[in-house]
XYZ file of C-alpha atoms in Angstrom:
173
model
C -0.452 -66.540 -28.231
C -2.974 -66.284 -31.034
C -3.640 -62.932 -32.810
C -7.200 -63.960 -33.680
C -9.774 -61.836 -31.738
C -11.735 -63.494 -28.983
C -15.472 -63.365 -28.587
C -14.871 -61.170 -25.588
C -12.561 -58.767 -27.238
C -14.990 -58.522 -30.215
C -17.861 -57.783 -27.735
C -15.834 -55.065 -25.937
C -14.789 -53.481 -29.211
C -18.364 -53.457 -30.494
C -19.706 -51.931 -27.158
C -16.945 -49.302 -27.040
C -17.566 -48.265 -30.628
C -21.372 -48.019 -30.011
C -21.515 -46.978 -26.311
C -23.021 -43.394 -27.054
C -25.599 -44.872 -29.367
C -26.821 -47.371 -26.838
C -26.834 -44.784 -24.189
C -29.061 -42.572 -26.436
C -31.452 -45.448 -27.102
C -31.616 -45.916 -23.360
C -32.538 -42.236 -22.903
C -35.276 -42.428 -25.468
C -36.878 -45.611 -24.051
C -36.331 -45.195 -20.227
C -37.226 -42.029 -18.236
C -35.214 -42.363 -15.107
C -31.565 -42.915 -14.608
C -32.028 -46.108 -12.801
C -34.239 -47.418 -15.628
C -31.690 -46.183 -18.112
C -28.984 -48.085 -16.298
C -31.150 -51.250 -16.196
C -31.982 -50.996 -19.894
C -28.300 -50.375 -20.676
C -27.370 -53.557 -18.774
C -30.142 -55.541 -20.473
C -28.982 -54.457 -23.929
C -25.396 -55.444 -23.134
C -26.579 -58.835 -21.961
C -28.737 -59.331 -25.158
C -25.860 -58.298 -27.335
C -23.477 -60.738 -25.621
C -26.052 -63.486 -25.810
C -26.730 -62.788 -29.547
C -23.103 -62.208 -30.493
C -22.675 -65.774 -31.907
C -25.425 -64.932 -34.432
C -23.440 -62.010 -35.847
C -22.520 -63.391 -39.273
C -21.083 -60.479 -41.338
C -18.769 -58.123 -39.329
C -19.430 -55.383 -41.964
C -23.098 -55.143 -40.675
C -22.179 -55.262 -37.018
C -23.602 -51.790 -36.346
C -26.976 -52.508 -37.955
C -27.121 -55.788 -36.092
C -26.317 -54.032 -32.756
C -29.053 -51.489 -33.465
C -31.566 -54.292 -34.077
C -30.666 -55.981 -30.802
C -30.679 -52.675 -28.869
C -34.040 -51.413 -30.286
C -35.751 -54.775 -29.773
C -34.453 -54.992 -26.238
C -35.613 -51.436 -25.622
C -39.021 -52.011 -26.987
C -39.383 -55.182 -24.899
C -38.160 -53.290 -21.785
C -40.940 -50.719 -22.294
C -43.553 -53.335 -22.998
C -42.591 -55.216 -19.795
C -42.809 -52.032 -17.719
C -46.181 -51.091 -19.252
C -47.600 -54.511 -18.655
C -46.678 -54.392 -15.039
C -43.784 -56.736 -15.429
C -42.264 -54.694 -12.373
C -44.044 -53.214 -9.554
C -43.507 -49.682 -10.382
C -45.432 -46.783 -8.822
C -47.275 -44.738 -11.467
C -45.408 -41.506 -12.000
C -47.376 -38.266 -12.550
C -46.551 -36.115 -15.585
C -45.576 -33.308 -13.219
C -43.195 -35.597 -11.462
C -41.578 -36.466 -14.787
C -41.129 -32.819 -15.675
C -39.610 -32.116 -12.287
C -37.242 -35.097 -12.687
C -36.209 -33.841 -16.163
C -35.647 -30.381 -14.854
C -33.589 -31.735 -11.922
C -31.463 -33.721 -14.372
C -30.892 -30.645 -16.456
C -29.635 -28.716 -13.534
C -27.392 -31.624 -12.260
C -25.895 -32.646 -15.606
C -25.930 -29.309 -17.386
C -28.143 -30.662 -20.222
C -29.064 -28.419 -23.137
C -32.779 -27.587 -22.694
C -33.419 -27.978 -26.461
C -32.008 -31.483 -26.353
C -34.117 -32.334 -23.314
C -37.177 -30.971 -25.079
C -36.371 -33.192 -28.071
C -36.018 -36.292 -25.902
C -39.285 -35.346 -24.099
C -41.109 -35.012 -27.444
C -39.573 -38.326 -28.746
C -40.919 -40.108 -25.689
C -44.401 -39.211 -26.806
C -44.084 -40.943 -30.064
C -45.191 -44.582 -30.615
C -42.667 -47.412 -30.590
C -42.009 -47.448 -34.367
C -41.827 -43.636 -34.610
C -39.321 -43.585 -31.676
C -37.200 -46.236 -33.355
C -37.186 -44.419 -36.646
C -36.350 -41.054 -35.110
C -33.593 -42.588 -32.982
C -32.060 -44.317 -36.001
C -32.450 -41.087 -38.024
C -30.601 -39.087 -35.340
C -27.852 -41.684 -35.579
C -27.468 -40.925 -39.311
C -28.460 -44.359 -40.476
C -29.517 -44.514 -44.211
C -33.050 -45.544 -45.121
C -31.665 -48.965 -46.177
C -29.996 -49.356 -42.825
C -33.162 -48.301 -40.907
C -35.160 -50.751 -43.049
C -32.787 -53.605 -42.227
C -32.868 -52.752 -38.445
C -36.693 -52.565 -38.366
C -37.562 -55.242 -40.949
C -39.263 -52.712 -43.272
C -38.747 -51.632 -46.865
C -36.601 -48.508 -47.527
C -39.526 -46.816 -49.108
C -41.859 -47.598 -46.199
C -39.147 -46.164 -43.854
C -39.041 -42.923 -45.914
C -42.858 -42.506 -45.653
C -42.960 -43.433 -42.025
C -40.028 -41.216 -41.080
C -41.553 -38.259 -42.851
C -44.682 -38.622 -40.796
C -42.739 -39.181 -37.598
C -40.676 -36.060 -38.095
C -43.838 -34.022 -38.844
C -45.455 -35.324 -35.619
C -42.252 -34.664 -33.700
C -42.119 -31.076 -34.955
C -45.721 -30.609 -33.818
C -44.898 -32.024 -30.455
C -41.814 -29.745 -30.094
C -43.943 -26.708 -30.929
C -46.451 -27.712 -28.260
C -43.648 -28.001 -25.741
C -42.535 -24.298 -26.354
C -43.654 -22.256 -23.356
C -45.656 -19.208 -24.350
């Protein structure tokens, strides 16, 4: 029996090490639990499919983020373009769904408000904030998003400022 890791064992180890990160990306880019599950499965499929392209094991997390973020953005784009026959959801329905999830899962209202505000950002801002919350460096964010590190710094500063404003708007008076 060979002690060399198989593709399957590498895949499982990579997913296990990054499961929470992937789930957070799903929460940012998909509103409902069924959509989050669909997106999670799609991300896993895309990671499995792209795994042979992973060259340097040292950059596996950055590579995984790139695959997950691109899959999430494609998922949102597909939903917005009518790639699925979704019934439009009213803003009030979304708030009710979020409140129901808070009660059922015991979520922290502050965290839920944060995700609600992140959902209002554009796709690049969402990606930047998500990667920032995962403690990636500017260089790592730049590699994931295909930008320069200095551009990441400028865009992230603007995104955080916008997010702060959105969070203040969400505070009930």
